mmCIF file of C-alpha atoms in Angstrom:
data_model
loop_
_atom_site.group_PDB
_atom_site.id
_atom_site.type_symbol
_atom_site.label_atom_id
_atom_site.label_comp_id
_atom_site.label_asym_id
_atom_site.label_seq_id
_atom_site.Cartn_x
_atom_site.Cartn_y
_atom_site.Cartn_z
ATOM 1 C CA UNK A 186 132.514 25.446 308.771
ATOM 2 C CA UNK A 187 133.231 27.541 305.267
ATOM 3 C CA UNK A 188 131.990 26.126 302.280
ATOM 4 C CA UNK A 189 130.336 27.313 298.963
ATOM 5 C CA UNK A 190 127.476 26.252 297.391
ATOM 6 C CA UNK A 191 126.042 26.864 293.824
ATOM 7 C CA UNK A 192 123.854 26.129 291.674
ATOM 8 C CA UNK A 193 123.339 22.284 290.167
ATOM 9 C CA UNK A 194 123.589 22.258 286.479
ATOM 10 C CA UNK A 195 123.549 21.067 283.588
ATOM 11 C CA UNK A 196 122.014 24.626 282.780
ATOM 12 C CA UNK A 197 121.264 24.839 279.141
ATOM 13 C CA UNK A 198 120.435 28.544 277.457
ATOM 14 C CA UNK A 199 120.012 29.627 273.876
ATOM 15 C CA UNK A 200 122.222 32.468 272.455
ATOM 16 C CA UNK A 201 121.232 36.172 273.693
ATOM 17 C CA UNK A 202 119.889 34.582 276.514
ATOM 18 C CA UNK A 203 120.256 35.823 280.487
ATOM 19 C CA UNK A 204 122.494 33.707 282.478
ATOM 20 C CA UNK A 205 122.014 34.016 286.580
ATOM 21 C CA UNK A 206 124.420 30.647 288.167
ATOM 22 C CA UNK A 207 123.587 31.079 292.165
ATOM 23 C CA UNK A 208 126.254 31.529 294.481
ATOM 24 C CA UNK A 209 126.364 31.227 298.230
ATOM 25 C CA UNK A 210 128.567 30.467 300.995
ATOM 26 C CA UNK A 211 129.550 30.067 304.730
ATOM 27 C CA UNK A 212 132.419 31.948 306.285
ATOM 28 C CA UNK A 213 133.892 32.510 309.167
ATOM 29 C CA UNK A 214 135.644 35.748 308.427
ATOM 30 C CA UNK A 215 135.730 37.950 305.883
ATOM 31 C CA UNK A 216 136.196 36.057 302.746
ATOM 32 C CA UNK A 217 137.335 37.664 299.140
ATOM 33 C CA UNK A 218 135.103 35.699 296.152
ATOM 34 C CA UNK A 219 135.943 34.532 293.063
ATOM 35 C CA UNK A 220 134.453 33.031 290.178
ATOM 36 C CA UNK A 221 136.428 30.600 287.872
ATOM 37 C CA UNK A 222 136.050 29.264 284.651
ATOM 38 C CA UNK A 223 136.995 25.701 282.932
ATOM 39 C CA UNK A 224 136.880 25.458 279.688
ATOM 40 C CA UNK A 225 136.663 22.144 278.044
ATOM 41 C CA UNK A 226 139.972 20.258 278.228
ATOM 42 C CA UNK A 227 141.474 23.013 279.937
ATOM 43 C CA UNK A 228 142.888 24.180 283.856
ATOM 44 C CA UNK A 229 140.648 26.500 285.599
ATOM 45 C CA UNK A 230 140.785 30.180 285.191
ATOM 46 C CA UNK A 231 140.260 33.499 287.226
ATOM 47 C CA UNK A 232 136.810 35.125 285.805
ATOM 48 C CA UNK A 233 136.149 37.634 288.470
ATOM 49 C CA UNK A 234 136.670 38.359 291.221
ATOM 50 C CA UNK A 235 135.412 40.358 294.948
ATOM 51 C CA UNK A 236 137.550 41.265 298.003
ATOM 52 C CA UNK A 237 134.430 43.051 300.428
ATOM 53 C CA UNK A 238 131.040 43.376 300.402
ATOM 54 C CA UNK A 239 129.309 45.098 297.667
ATOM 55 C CA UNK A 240 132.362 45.127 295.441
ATOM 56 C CA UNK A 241 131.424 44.100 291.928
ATOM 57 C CA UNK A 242 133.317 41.785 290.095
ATOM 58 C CA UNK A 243 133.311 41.728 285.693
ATOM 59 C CA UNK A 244 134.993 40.613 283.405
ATOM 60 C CA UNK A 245 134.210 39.824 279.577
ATOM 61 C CA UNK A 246 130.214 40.608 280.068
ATOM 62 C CA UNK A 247 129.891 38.691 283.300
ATOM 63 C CA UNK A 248 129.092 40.244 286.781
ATOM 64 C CA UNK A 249 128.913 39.262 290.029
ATOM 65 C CA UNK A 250 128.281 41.311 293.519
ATOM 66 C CA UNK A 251 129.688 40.037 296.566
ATOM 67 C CA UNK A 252 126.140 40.699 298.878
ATOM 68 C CA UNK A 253 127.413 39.866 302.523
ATOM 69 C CA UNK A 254 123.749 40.330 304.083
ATOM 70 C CA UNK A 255 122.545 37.399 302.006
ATOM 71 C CA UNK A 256 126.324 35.657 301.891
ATOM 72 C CA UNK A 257 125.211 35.612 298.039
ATOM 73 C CA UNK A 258 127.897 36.221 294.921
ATOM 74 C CA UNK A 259 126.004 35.498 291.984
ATOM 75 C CA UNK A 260 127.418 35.198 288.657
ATOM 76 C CA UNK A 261 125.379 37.075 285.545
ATOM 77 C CA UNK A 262 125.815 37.516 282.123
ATOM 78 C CA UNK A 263 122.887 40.111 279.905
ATOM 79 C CA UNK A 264 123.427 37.439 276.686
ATOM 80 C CA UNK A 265 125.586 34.252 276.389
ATOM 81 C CA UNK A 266 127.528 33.326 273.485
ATOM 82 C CA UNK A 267 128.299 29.879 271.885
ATOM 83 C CA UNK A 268 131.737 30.141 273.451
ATOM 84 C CA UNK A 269 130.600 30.748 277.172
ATOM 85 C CA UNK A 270 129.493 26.705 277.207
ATOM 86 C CA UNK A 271 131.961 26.211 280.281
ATOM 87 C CA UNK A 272 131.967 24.691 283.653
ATOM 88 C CA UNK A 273 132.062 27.651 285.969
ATOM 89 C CA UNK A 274 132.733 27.353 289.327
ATOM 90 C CA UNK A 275 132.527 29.444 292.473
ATOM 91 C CA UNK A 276 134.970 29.567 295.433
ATOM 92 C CA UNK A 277 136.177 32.161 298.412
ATOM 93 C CA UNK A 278 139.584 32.416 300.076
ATOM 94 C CA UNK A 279 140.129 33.587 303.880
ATOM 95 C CA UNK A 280 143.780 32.733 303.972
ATOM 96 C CA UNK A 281 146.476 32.571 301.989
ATOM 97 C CA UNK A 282 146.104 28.485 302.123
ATOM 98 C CA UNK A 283 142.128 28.417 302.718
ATOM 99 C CA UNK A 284 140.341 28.257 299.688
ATOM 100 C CA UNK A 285 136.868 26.104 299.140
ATOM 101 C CA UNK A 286 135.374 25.451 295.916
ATOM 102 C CA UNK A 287 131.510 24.871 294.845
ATOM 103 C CA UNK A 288 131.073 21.894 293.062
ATOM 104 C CA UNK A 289 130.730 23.586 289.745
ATOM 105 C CA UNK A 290 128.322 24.267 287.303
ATOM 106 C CA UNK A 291 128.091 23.329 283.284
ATOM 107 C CA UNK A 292 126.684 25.931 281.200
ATOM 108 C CA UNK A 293 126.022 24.652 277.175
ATOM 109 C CA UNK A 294 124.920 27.567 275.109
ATOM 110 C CA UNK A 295 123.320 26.746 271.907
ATOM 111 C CA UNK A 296 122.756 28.709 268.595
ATOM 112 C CA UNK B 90 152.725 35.074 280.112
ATOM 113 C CA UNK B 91 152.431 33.810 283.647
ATOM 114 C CA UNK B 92 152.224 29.988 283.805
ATOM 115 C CA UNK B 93 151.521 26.649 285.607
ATOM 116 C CA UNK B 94 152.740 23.439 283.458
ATOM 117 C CA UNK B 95 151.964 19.738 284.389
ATOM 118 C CA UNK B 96 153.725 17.064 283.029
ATOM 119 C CA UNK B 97 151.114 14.964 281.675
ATOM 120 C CA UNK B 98 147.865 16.003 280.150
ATOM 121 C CA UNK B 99 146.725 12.306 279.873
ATOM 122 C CA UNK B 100 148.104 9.556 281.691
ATOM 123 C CA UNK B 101 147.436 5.430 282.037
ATOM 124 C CA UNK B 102 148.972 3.639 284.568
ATOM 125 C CA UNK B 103 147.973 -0.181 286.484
ATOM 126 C CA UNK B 104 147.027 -1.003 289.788
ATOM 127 C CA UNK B 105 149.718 -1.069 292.072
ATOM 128 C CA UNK B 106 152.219 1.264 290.180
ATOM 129 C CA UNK B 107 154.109 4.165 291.325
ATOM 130 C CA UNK B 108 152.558 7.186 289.942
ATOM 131 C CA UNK B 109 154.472 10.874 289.524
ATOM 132 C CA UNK B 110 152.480 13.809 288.758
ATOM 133 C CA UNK B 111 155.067 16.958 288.435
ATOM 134 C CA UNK B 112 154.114 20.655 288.443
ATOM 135 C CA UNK B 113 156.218 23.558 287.566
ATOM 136 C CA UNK B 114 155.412 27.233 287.789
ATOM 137 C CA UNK B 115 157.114 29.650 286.741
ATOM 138 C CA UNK B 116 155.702 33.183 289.088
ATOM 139 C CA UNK B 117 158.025 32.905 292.050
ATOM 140 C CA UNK B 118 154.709 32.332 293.749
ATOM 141 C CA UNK B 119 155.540 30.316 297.439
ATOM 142 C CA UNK B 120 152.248 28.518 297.618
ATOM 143 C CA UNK B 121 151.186 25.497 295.470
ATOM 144 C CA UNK B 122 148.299 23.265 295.711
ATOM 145 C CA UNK B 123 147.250 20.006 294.319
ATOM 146 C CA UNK B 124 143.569 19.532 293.961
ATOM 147 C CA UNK B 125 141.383 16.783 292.341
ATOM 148 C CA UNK B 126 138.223 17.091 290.271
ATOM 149 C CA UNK B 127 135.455 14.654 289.930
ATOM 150 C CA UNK B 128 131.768 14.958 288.297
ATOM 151 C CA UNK B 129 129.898 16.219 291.450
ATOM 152 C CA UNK B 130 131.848 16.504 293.686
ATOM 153 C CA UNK B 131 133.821 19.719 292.639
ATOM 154 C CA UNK B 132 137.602 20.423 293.934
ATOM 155 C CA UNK B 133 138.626 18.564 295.998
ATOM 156 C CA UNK B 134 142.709 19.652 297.971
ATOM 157 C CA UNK B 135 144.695 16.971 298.442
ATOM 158 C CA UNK B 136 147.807 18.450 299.394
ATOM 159 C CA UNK B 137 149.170 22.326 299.661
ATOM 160 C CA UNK B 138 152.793 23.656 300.054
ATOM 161 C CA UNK B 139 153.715 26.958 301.466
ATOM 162 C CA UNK B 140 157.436 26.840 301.622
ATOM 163 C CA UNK B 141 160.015 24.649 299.826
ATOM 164 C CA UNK B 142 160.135 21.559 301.709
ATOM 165 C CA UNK B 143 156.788 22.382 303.690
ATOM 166 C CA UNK B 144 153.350 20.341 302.745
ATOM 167 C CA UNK B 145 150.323 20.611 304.768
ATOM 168 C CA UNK B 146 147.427 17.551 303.686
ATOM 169 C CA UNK B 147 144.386 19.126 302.239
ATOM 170 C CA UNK B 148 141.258 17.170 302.410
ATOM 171 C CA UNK B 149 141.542 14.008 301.416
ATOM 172 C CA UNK B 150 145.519 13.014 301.713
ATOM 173 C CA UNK B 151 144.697 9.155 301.972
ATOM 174 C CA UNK B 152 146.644 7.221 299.466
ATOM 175 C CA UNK B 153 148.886 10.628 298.251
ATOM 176 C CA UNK B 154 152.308 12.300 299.286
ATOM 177 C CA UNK B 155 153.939 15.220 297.501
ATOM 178 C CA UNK B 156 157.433 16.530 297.233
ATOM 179 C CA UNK B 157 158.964 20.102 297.025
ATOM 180 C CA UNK B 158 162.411 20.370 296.775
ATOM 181 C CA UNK B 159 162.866 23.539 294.345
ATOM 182 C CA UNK B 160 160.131 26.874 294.618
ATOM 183 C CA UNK B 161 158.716 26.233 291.454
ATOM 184 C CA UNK B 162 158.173 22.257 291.408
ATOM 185 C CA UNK B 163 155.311 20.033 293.460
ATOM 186 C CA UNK B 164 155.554 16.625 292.916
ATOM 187 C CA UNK B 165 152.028 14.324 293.611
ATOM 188 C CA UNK B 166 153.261 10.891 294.582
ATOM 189 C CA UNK B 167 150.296 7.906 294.410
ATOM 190 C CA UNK B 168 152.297 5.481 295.991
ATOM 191 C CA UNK B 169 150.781 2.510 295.003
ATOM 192 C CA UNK B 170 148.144 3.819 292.353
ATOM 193 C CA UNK B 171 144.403 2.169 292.641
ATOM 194 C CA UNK B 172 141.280 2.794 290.500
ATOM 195 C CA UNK B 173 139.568 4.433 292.725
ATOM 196 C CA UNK B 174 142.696 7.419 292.113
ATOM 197 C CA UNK B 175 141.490 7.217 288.781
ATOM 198 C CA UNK B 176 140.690 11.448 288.132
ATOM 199 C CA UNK B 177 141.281 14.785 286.561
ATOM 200 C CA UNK B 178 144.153 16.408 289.234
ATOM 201 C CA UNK B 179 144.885 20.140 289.081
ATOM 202 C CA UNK B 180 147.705 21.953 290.434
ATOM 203 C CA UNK B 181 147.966 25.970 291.326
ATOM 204 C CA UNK B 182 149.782 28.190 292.644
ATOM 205 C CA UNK B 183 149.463 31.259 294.106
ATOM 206 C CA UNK B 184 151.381 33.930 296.395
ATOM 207 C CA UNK B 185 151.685 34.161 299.898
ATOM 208 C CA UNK B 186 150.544 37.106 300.965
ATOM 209 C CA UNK B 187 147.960 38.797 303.696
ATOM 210 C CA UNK B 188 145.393 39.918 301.251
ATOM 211 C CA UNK B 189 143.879 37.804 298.966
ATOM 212 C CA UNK B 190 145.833 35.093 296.453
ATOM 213 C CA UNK B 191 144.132 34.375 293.536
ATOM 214 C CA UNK B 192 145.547 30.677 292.246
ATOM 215 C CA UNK B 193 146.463 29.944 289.204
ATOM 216 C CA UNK B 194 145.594 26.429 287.542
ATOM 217 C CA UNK B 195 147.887 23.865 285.598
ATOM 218 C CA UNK B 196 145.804 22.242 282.363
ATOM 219 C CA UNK B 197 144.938 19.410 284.557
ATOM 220 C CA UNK B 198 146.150 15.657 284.073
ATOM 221 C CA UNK B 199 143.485 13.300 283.866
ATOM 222 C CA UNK B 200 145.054 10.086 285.407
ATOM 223 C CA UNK B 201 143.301 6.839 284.480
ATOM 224 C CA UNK B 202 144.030 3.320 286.863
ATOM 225 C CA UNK B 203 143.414 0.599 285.606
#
């Protein structure tokens, strides 16, 4: 079946520091790739994003590369900020109506 | 500034009770979904709509039923609420087209059952 996995958290990094969160998933198809991002107390929102393989997704200092020979779409960020602390979550879409979600991941970034 | 309103951000309701959770959006976007989240276990869809007046169940339907009479409002009906309903529940929307839709979430409504 599809499905996404990623990384457990809680991950916990100090300010300036690199942030990898794993990504992979199981497709039938050709999926597009997104990343999301909840903020506390808030809906979910579009961070990046990949339609085919070896597109690269940013936005805002984060990067991700949809890598279809390891069905990998890793999110990365060179140095995290206070305001990063999110939950972050990764998810593909083959169909208008089929979209799966990984089970998230809480980052806490601390001065 | 494109948006997805819920109708509750925070809501308390007793075993047994009749539960509404209403969505609007206001894209013109055909598709809407209703998710829930809980610690672990991610998104989870409940219930999706493509059409006004069209629902397909999502994952875990059990205990849920929705309504969409007008393109930019989906209703989530808990029939006869329980605490095990107790959640955070999303709703997005997104457009129907072949390529691919990215969904837009709602603020959430974190539904306690007591």
């Amino acid at each position: 079946g599809n499905s996404v996995t990623q990384m457990e958290g809680p991950v916990t990094l100090s300010e300036e520091a690199f942030l990898t969160i794993n990504c992979t998933y199981t497709a039938t198809g050709y999926p597009s790739l997104f990343w999301y991002v909840q903020y506390p107390g808030e809906g979910l929102q579009l961070l990046l994003k990949a339609t085919k393989a070896d597109d690269k997704g940013s936005n805002k200092g984060f990067e991700a590369t949809y890598r279809k020979e390891t069905t990998s779409f890793h999110l990365e960020k060179g140095s995290v900020q206070v305001s990063d602390s999110a939950v972050y979550f990764c998810a593909l879409i083959l169909r208008s109506n089929q979209f799966y979600f990984g089970t998230g991941t809480s980052l806490t970034v601390i001065p | 500034d494109v948006k997805v309103t819920q109708s509750s951000r925070y809501l308390v309701k007793r075993t047994g009770e009749k539960v509404f959770l209403e969505c609007v959006q206001d894209m013109d976007h055909e598709n809407m979904f209703w998710y829930r989240q809980d610690p672990g276990l991610g998104l989870r869809l409940i219930y999706f709509s493509y059409d006004v007046k069209m629902k397909e169940k999502g994952d875990i339907p059990e205990g849920y039923s929705v309504s969409r009479e007008k393109k930019e409002r989906f209703s989530l009906i808990l029939e006869s609420a329980s605490t095990n309903q107790t959640s955070m529940y999303l709703c997005a929307s997104s457009l129907r087209t072949l390529s691919y839709n990215e969904q837009f979430f709602g603020p959430g409504t974190r539904l306690t059952v007591l």
